[in-house]
CSV table of C-alpha atoms and ligand atoms in Angstrom, one decimal:
chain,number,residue,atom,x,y,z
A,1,UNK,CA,0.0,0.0,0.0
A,2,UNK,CA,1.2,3.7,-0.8
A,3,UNK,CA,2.5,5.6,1.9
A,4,UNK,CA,0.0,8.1,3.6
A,5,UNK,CA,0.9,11.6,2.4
A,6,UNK,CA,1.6,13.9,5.3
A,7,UNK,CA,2.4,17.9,6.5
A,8,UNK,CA,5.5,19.1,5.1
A,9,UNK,CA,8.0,19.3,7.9
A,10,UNK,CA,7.6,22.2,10.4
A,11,UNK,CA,4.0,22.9,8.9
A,12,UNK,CA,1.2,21.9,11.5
A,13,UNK,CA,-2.7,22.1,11.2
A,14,UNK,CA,-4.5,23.3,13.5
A,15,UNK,CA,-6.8,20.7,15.2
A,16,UNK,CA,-10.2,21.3,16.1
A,17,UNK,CA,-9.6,21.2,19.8
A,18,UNK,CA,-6.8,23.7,19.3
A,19,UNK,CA,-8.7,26.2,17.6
A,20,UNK,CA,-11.0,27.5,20.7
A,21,UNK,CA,-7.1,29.0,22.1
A,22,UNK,CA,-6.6,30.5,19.2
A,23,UNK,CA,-9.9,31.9,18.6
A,24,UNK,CA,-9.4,33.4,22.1
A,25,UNK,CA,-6.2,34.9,21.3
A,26,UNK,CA,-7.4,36.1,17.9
A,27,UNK,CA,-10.5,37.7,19.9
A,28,UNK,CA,-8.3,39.5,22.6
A,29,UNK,CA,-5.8,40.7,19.8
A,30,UNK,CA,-8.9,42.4,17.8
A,31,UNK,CA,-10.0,44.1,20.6
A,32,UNK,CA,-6.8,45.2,21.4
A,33,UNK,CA,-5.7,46.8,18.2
A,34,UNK,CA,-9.5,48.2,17.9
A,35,UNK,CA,-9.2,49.9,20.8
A,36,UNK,CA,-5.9,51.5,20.0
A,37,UNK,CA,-7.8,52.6,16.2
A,38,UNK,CA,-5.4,50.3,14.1
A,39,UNK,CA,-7.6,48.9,10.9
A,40,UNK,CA,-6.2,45.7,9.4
A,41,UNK,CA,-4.3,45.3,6.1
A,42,UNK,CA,-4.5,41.7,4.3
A,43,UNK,CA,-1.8,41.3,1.7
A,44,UNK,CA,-1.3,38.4,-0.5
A,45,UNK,CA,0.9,35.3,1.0
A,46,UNK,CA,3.1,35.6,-1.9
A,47,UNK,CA,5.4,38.1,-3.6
A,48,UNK,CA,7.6,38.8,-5.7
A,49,UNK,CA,11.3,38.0,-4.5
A,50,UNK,CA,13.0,41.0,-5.1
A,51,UNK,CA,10.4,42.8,-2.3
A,52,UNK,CA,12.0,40.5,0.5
A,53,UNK,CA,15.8,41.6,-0.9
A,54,UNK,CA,15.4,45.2,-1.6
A,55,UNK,CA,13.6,45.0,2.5
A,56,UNK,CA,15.0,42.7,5.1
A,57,UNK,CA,18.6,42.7,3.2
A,58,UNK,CA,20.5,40.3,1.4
A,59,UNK,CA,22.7,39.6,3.8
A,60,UNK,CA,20.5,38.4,6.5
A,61,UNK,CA,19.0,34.6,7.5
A,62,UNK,CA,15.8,35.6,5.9
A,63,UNK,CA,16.9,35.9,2.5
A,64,UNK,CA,20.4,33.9,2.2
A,65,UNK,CA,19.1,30.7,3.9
A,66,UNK,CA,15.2,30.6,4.8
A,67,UNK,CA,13.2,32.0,2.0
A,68,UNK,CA,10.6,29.7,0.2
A,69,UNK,CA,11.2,31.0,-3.8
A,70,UNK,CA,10.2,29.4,-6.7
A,71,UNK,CA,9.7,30.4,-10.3
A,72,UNK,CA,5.8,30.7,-11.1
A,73,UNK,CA,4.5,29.3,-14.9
A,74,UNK,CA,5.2,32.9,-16.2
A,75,UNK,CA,9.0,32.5,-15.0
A,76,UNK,CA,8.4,35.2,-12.5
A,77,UNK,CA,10.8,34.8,-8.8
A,78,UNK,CA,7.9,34.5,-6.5
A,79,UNK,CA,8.3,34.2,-2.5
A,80,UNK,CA,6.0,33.1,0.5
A,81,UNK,CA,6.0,35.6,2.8
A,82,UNK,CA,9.0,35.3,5.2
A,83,UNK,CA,7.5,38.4,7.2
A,84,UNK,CA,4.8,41.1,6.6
A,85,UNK,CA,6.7,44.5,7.0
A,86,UNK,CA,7.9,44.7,2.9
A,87,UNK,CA,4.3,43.5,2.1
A,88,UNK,CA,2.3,46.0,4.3
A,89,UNK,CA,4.7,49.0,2.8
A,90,UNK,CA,4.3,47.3,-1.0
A,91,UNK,CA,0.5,48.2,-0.4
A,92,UNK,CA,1.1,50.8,1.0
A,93,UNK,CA,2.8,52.7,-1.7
A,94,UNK,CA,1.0,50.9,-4.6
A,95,UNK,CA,-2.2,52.0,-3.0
A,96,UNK,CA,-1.5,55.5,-2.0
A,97,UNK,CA,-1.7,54.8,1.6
A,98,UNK,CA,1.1,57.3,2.7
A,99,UNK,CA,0.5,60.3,0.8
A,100,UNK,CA,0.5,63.1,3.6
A,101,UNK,CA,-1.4,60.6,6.0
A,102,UNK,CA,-1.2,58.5,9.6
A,103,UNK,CA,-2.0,55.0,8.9
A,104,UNK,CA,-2.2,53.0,11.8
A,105,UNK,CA,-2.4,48.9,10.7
A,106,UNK,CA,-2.4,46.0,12.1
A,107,UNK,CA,-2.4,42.0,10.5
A,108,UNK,CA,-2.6,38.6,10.6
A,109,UNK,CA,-1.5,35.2,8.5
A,110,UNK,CA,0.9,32.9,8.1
A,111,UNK,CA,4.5,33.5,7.6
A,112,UNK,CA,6.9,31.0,6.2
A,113,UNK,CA,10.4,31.0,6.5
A,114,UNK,CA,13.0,27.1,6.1
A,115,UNK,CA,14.6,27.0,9.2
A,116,UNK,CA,15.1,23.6,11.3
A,117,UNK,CA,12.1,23.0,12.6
A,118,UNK,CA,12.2,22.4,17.2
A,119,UNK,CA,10.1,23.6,19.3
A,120,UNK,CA,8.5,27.7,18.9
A,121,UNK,CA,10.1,27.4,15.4
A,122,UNK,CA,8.2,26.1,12.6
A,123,UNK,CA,8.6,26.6,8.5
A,124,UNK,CA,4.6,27.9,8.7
A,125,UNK,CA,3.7,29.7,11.6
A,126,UNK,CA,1.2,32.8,12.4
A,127,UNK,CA,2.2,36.3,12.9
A,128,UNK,CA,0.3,39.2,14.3
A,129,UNK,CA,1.6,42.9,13.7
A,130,UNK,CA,1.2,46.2,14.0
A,131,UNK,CA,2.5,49.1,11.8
A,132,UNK,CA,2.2,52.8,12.2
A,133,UNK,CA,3.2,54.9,9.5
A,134,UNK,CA,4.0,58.6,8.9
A,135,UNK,CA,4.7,59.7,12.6
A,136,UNK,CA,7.9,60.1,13.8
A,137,UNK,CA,8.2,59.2,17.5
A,138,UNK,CA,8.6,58.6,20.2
A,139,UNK,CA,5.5,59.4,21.5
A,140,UNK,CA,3.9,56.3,18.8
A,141,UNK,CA,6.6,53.9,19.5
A,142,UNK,CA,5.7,54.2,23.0
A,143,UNK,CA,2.2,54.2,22.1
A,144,UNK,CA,3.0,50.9,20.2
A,145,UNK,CA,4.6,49.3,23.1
A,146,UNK,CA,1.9,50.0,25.5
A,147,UNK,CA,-0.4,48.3,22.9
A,148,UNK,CA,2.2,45.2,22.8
A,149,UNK,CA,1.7,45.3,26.7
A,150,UNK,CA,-2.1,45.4,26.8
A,151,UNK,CA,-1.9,41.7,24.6
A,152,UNK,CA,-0.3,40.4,27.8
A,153,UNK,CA,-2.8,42.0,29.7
A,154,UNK,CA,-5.9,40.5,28.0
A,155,UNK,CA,-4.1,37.5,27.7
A,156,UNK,CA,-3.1,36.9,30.7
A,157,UNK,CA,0.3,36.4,30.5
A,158,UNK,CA,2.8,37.1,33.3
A,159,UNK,CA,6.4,37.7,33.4
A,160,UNK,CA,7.5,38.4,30.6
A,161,UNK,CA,10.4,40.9,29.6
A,162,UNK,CA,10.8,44.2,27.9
A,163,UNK,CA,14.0,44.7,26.0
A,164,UNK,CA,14.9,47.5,24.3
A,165,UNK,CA,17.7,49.3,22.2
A,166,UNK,CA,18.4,52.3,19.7
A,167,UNK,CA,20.4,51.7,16.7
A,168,UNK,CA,20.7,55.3,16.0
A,169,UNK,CA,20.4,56.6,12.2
A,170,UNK,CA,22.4,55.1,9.6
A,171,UNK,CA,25.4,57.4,9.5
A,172,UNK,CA,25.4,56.8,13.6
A,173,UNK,CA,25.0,53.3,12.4
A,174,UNK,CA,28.1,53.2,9.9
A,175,UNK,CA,30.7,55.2,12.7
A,176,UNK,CA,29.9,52.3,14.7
A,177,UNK,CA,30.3,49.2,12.5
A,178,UNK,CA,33.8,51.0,11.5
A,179,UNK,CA,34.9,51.0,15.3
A,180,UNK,CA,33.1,47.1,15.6
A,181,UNK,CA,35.0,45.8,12.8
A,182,UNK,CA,38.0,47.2,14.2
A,183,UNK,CA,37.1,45.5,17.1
A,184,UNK,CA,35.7,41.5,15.4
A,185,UNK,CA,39.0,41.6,13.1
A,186,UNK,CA,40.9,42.0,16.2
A,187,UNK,CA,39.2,39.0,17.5
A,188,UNK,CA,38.6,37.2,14.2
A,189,UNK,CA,40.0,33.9,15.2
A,190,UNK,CA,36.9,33.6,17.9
A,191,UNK,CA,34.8,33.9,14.9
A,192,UNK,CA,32.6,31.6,13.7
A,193,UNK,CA,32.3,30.8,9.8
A,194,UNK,CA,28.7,32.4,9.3
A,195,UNK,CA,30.4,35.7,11.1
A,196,UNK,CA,33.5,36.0,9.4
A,197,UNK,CA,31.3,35.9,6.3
A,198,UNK,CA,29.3,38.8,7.5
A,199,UNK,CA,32.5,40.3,9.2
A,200,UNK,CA,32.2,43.0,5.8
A,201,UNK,CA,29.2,43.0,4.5
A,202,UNK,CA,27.0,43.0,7.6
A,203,UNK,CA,28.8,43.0,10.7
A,204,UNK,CA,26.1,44.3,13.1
A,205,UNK,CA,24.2,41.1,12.6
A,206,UNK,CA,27.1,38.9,14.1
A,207,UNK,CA,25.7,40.8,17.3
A,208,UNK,CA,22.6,38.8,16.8
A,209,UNK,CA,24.4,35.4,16.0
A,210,UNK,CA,22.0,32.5,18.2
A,211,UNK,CA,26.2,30.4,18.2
A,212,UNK,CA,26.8,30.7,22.3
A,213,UNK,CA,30.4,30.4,21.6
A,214,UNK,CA,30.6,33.6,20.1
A,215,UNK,CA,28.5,34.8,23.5
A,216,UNK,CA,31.9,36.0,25.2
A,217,UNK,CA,33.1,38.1,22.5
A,218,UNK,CA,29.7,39.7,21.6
A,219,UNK,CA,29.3,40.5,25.3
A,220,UNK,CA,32.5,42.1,25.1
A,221,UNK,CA,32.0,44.1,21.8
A,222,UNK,CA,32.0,48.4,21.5
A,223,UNK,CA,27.8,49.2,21.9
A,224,UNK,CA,26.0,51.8,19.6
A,225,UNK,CA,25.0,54.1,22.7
A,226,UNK,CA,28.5,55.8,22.5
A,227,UNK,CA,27.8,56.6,18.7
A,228,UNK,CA,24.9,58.4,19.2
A,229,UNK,CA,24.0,62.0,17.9
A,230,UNK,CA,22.2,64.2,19.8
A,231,UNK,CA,18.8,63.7,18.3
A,232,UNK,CA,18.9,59.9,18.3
A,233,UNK,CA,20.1,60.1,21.9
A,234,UNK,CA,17.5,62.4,22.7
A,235,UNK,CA,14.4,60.2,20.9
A,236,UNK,CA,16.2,57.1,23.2
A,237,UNK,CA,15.9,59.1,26.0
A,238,UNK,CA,12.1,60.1,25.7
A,239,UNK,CA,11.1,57.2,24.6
A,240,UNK,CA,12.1,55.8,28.1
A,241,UNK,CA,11.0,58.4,29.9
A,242,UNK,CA,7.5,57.6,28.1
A,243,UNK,CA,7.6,54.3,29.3
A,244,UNK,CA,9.0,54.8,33.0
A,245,UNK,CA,5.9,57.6,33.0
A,246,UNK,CA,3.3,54.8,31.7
A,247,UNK,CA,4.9,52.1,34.3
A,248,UNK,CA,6.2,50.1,32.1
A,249,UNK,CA,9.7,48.0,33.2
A,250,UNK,CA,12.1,47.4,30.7
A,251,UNK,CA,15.7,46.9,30.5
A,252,UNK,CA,18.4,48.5,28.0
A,253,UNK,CA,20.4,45.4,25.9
A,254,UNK,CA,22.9,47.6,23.7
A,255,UNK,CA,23.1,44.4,22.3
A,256,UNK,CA,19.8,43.8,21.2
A,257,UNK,CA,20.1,44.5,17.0
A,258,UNK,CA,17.0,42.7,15.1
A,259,UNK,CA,17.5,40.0,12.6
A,260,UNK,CA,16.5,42.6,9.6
A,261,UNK,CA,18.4,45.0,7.9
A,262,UNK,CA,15.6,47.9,7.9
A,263,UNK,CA,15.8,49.0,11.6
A,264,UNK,CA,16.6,52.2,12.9
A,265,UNK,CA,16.7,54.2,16.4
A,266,UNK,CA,13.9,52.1,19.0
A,267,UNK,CA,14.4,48.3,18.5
A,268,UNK,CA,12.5,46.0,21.3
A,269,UNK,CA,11.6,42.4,21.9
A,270,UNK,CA,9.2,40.8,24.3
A,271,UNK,CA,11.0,37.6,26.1
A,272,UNK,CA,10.4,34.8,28.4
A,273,UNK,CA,12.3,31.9,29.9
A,274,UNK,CA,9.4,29.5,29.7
A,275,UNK,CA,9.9,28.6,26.0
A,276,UNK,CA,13.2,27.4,26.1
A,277,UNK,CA,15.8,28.7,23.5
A,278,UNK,CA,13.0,30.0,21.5
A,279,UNK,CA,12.1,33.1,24.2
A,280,UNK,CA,11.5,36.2,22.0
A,281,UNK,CA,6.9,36.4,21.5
A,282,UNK,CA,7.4,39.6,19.9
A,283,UNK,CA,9.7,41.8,18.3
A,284,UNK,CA,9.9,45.4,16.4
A,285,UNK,CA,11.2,48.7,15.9
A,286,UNK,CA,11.7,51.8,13.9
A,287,UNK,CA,12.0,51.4,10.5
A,288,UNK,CA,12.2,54.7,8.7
A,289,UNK,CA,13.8,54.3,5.6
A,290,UNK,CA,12.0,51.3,4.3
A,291,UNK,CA,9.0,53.3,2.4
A,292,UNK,CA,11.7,55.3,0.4
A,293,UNK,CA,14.0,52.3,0.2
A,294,UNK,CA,10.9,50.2,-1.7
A,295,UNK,CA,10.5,53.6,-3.7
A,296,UNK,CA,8.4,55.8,-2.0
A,297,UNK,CA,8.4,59.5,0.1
A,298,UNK,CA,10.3,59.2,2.8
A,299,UNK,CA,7.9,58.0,5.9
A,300,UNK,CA,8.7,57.2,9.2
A,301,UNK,CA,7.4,53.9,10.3
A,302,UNK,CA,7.4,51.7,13.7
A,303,UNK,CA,6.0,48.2,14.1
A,304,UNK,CA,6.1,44.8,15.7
A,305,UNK,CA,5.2,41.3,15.1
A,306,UNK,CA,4.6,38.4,17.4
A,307,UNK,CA,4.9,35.1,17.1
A,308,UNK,CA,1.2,33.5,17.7
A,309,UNK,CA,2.4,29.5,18.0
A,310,UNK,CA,4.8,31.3,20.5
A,311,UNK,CA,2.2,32.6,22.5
A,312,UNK,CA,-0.4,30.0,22.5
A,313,UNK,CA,2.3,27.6,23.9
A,314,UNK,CA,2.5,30.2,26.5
A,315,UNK,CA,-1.3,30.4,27.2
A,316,UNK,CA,-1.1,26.5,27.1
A,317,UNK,CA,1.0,26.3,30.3
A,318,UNK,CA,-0.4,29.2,32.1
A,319,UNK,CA,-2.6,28.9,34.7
A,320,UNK,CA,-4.9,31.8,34.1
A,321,UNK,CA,-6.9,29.8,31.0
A,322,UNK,CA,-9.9,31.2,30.7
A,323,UNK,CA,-13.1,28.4,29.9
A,324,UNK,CA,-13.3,27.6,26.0
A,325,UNK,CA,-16.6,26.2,25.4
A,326,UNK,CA,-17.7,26.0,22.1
A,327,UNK,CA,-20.6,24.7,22.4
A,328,UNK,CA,-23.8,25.6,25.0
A,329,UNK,CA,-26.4,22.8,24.6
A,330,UNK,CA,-26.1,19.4,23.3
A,331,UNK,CA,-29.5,18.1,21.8
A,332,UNK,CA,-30.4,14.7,22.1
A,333,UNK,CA,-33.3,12.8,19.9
A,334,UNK,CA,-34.5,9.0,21.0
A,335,UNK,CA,-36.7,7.3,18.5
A,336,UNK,CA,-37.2,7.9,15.0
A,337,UNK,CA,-39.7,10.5,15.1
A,338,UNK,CA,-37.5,12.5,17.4
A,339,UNK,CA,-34.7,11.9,15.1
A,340,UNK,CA,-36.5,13.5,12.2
A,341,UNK,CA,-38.3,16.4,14.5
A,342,UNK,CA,-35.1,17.4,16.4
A,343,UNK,CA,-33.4,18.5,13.5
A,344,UNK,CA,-36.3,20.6,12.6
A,345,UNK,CA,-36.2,21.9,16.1
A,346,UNK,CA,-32.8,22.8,16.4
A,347,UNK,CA,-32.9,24.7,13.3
A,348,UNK,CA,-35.7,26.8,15.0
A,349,UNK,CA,-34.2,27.6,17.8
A,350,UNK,CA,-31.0,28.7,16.6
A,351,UNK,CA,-32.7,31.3,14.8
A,352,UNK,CA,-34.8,32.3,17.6
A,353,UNK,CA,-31.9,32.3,20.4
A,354,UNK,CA,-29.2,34.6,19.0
A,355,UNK,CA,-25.4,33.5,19.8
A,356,UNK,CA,-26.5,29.8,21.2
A,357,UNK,CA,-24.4,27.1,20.1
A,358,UNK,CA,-26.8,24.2,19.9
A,359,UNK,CA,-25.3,20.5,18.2
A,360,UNK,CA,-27.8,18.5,17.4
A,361,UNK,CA,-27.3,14.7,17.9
A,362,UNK,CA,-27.4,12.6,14.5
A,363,UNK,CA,-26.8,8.7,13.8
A,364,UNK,CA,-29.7,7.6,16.5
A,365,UNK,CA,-28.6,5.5,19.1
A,366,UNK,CA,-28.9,4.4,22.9
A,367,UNK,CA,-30.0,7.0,25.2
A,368,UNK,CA,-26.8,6.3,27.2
A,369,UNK,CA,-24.7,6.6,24.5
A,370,UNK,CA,-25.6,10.1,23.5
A,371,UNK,CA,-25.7,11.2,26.5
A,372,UNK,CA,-21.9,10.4,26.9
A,373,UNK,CA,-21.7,12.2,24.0
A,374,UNK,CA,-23.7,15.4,25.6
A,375,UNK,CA,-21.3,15.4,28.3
A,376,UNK,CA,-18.0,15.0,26.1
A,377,UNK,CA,-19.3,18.1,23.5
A,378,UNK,CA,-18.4,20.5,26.6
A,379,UNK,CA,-22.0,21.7,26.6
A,380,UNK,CA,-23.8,23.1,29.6
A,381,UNK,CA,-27.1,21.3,29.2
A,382,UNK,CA,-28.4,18.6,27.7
A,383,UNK,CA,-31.9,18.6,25.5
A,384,UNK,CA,-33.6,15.8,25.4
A,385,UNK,CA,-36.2,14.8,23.3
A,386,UNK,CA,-37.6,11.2,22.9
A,387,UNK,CA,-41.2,9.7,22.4
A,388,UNK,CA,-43.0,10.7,25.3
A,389,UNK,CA,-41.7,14.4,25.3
A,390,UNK,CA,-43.0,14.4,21.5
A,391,UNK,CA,-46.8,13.4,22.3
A,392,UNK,CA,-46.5,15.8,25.5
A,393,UNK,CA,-44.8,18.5,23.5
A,394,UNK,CA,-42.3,19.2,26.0
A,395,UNK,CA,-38.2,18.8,26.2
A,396,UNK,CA,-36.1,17.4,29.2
A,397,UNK,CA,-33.4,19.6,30.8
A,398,UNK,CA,-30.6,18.0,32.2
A,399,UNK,CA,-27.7,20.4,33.6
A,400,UNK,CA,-24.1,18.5,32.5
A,401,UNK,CA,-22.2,20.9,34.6
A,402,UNK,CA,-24.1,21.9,38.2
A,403,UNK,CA,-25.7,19.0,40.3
A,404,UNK,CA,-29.6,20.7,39.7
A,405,UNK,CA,-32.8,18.8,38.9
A,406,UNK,CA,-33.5,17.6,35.9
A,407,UNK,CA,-36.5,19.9,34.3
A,408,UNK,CA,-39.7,20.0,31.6
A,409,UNK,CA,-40.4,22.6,29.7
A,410,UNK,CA,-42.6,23.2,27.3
A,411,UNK,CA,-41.6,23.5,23.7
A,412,UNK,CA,-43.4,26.3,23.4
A,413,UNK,CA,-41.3,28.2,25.9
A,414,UNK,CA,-37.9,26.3,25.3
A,415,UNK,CA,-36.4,29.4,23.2
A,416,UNK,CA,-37.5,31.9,25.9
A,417,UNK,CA,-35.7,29.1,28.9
A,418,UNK,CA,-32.4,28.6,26.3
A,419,UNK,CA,-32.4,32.7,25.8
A,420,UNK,CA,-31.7,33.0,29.8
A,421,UNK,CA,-30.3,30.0,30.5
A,422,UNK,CA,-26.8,30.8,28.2
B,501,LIG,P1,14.4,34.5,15.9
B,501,LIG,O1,15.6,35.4,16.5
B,501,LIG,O2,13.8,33.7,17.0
B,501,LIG,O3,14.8,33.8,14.7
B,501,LIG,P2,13.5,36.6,14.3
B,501,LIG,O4,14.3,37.8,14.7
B,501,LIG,O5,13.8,35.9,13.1
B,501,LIG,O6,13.4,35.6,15.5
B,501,LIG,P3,11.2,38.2,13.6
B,501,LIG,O7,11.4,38.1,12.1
B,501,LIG,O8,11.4,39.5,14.3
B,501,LIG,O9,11.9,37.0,14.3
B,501,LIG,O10,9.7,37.7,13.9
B,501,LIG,C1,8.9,38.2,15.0
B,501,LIG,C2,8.4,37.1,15.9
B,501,LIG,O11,7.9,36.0,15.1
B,501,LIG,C3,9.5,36.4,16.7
B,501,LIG,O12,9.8,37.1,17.8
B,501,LIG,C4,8.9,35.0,17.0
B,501,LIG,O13,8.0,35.2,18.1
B,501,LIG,C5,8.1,34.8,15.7
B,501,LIG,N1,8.9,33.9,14.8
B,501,LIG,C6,9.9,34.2,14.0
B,501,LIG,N2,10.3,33.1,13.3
B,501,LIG,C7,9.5,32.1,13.7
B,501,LIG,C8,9.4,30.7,13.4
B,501,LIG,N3,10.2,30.1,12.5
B,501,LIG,N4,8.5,29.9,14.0
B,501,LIG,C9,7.7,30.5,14.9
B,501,LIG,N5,7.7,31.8,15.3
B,501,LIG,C10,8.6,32.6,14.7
B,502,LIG,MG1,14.9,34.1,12.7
């Protein structure tokens, strides 16, 4: 017999019994960005290649190592989406979006990136962001954080860390990388291969290498804050005074410098030591060249994205869990008459009960059996409708989840009971 075909590697579905976490994630992360004004932009999961170079750089993981290309029937370089910064400001030019205006966004999908798939890293996994554009900071870059900080807060999650940096502008930027190469050729015998490769063409990124033996000599290494120019030192400076005024803890990591090329000034990351090696749920900055990079008017920019699979492993272990119940009353039909009536029933009622979640039990069967079923479903109450209830027109009430007396009621006022009972 052929072999079953199955999930590409580091690609997982989401299984029914899953999806009530993530629905409550996805429903705490709407109301979130709603109530901070951002609107949501959906872009298409592929591109074309070039967007991902000209963006997150060429020498970065992203695009030398972990990109998902292929050439399309026209013999166009398309991509999957490794990230959804290039694509929101693709849409954003093409559609006009920046032209003297505020956009605030936010969005949500699927990213895909080959990397060697462990735990909190996958080949598909789920992103949420937010992106503002056009405002210059730091008053929205603190804004944005506070936003990041109210997802923990309707989450429930505790403990986890605020980091934050400033890379400075790009000139503050290149003075720097001068004095760090200096510093890594001095040393370049502690390097390892992937960073004397990036030892010329991008050496701030061997401050973000994930090799622990190059720990020592990164710990060690000149930081940006002594390169700074007044203004950058002065938005660095604000922009914690903004967030020691809202309450918010954080601690400076000079050597905190993103994975991607297009960051500038106010860098952060959200971490935790529950996940294991995998500890950053969300991660952003300033970009504000990227718009004119990609072709556009200059426009300042600031965003984040977190990593959803990231979090709902965190929600998973916490202890805070909110009930998921998906489903309020269970219905369930003895007899063959019943059978045929109940689905008539529960049609009925679900139009005349806004919001309740009613399954209605099909296949026939023992009493006993669907009433193991009833309990299994998660619902709150059981309906139960067999022969005698039928010439009597009324419906049993059994309560799955308190120890009350089983009830009648008539069918006639079983909407009105199911309207206050859920
Ligand atoms: P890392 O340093 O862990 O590789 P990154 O710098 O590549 O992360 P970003 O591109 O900034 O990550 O993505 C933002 C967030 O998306 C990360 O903080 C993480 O939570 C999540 N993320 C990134 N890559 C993956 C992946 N392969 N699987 C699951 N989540 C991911
Ligand atoms: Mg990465």
């Amino acid at each position: 017999m052929a072999k079953n075909i199955q999930a590409i590697r580091g690609m997982h579905d989401i299984l029914p019994e899953q999806s009530p976490l993530w629905h409550f994630l996805e429903n705490q992360v709407r109301s979130a960005v709603e109530s901070y004004g951002y609107r949501e932009l959906r872009t298409p999961v592929v591109e074309m290649t070039d967007l991902f170079k000209r963006s997150i750089g060429e020498v970065t993981d992203i695009v030398e190592k972990e990109m998902y290309t292929f050439e399309d029937r026209n013999g166009d370089s398309l991509t999957l989406r490794p990230e959804c910064t290039a694509s929101c400001v693709r849409a954003g030019i093409e559609n006009g979006l920046f032209h003297n205006q505020v956009q605030r966004i936010w969005y949500y999908g699927p990213m895909f990136r080959h990397e060697r798939p462990q735990k909190g890293r996958y080949r598909q996994f789920y992103q949420v962001g937010v992106e503002a554009y056009g405002l210059e900071g730091p008053d929205i870059d603190i804004e944005i954080i506070l936003l990041s900080r109210r997802f923990w807060e309707l989450l429930g999650l505790k403990g986890l860390e605020l980091q934050i940096n400033t890379l400075g502008t790009s000139g503050e930027r290149a003075r720097y990388r001068e004095r760090l190469v200096e510093y890594l050729s001095a040393h370049s015998e502690q390097l390892d291969e992937d960073s004397q490769r990036r030892l010329n063409s991008n050496p701030l990124r061997i401050l973000d290498s994930k090799n622990p033996q190059m720990r020592p000599l990164i710990e060690q290494a000149p930081t940006l804050m002594e390169f700074l120019g007044d203004e950058s030192r002065a938005h660095f400076e604000a922009l914690c005074a903004g967030l020691d005024e809202a309450g918010v803890d954080y601690v400076v990591n000079p050597r905190l410098v993103r994975g991607l090329d297009y960051y500038a000034r106010t860098v952060f990351e959200w971490v935790t030591d529950r996940l294991g090696a995998q500890g950053t749920v969300c991660a952003g900055g300033r970009y504000d060249g990227l718009v004119e990079q990609l072709g556009g008017k200059p426009t300042p920019a600031v965003g984040f994205a977190m990593g959803v699979e990231r979090l709902v492993a965190l929600l998973e272990e916490s202890q805070a869990l909110p009930e998921l119940q998906t489903v309020d009353a269970y219905l369930v039909l003895v007899g063959d008459n019943a059978g045929r009536q109940g689905v008539i029933l529960a049609d009925r009622l679900r139009r005349e009960v806004p919001g309740l979640r009613l399954l209605t039990h099909c296949g026939g069967g023992s009493f006993k059996s669907q009433f193991k079923k009833a309990d299994k479903s998660g619902a709150s109450i059981a309906l139960v409708l067999g022969e005698d209830e039928l010439s009597q027109g009324v419906i049993g009430i059994k309560h799955l989840r308190e120890s009350r007396e089983q009830e009648q009621v008539a069918l006639a006022d079983l909407a009105s009971y199911l309207q206050s009972a859920i």
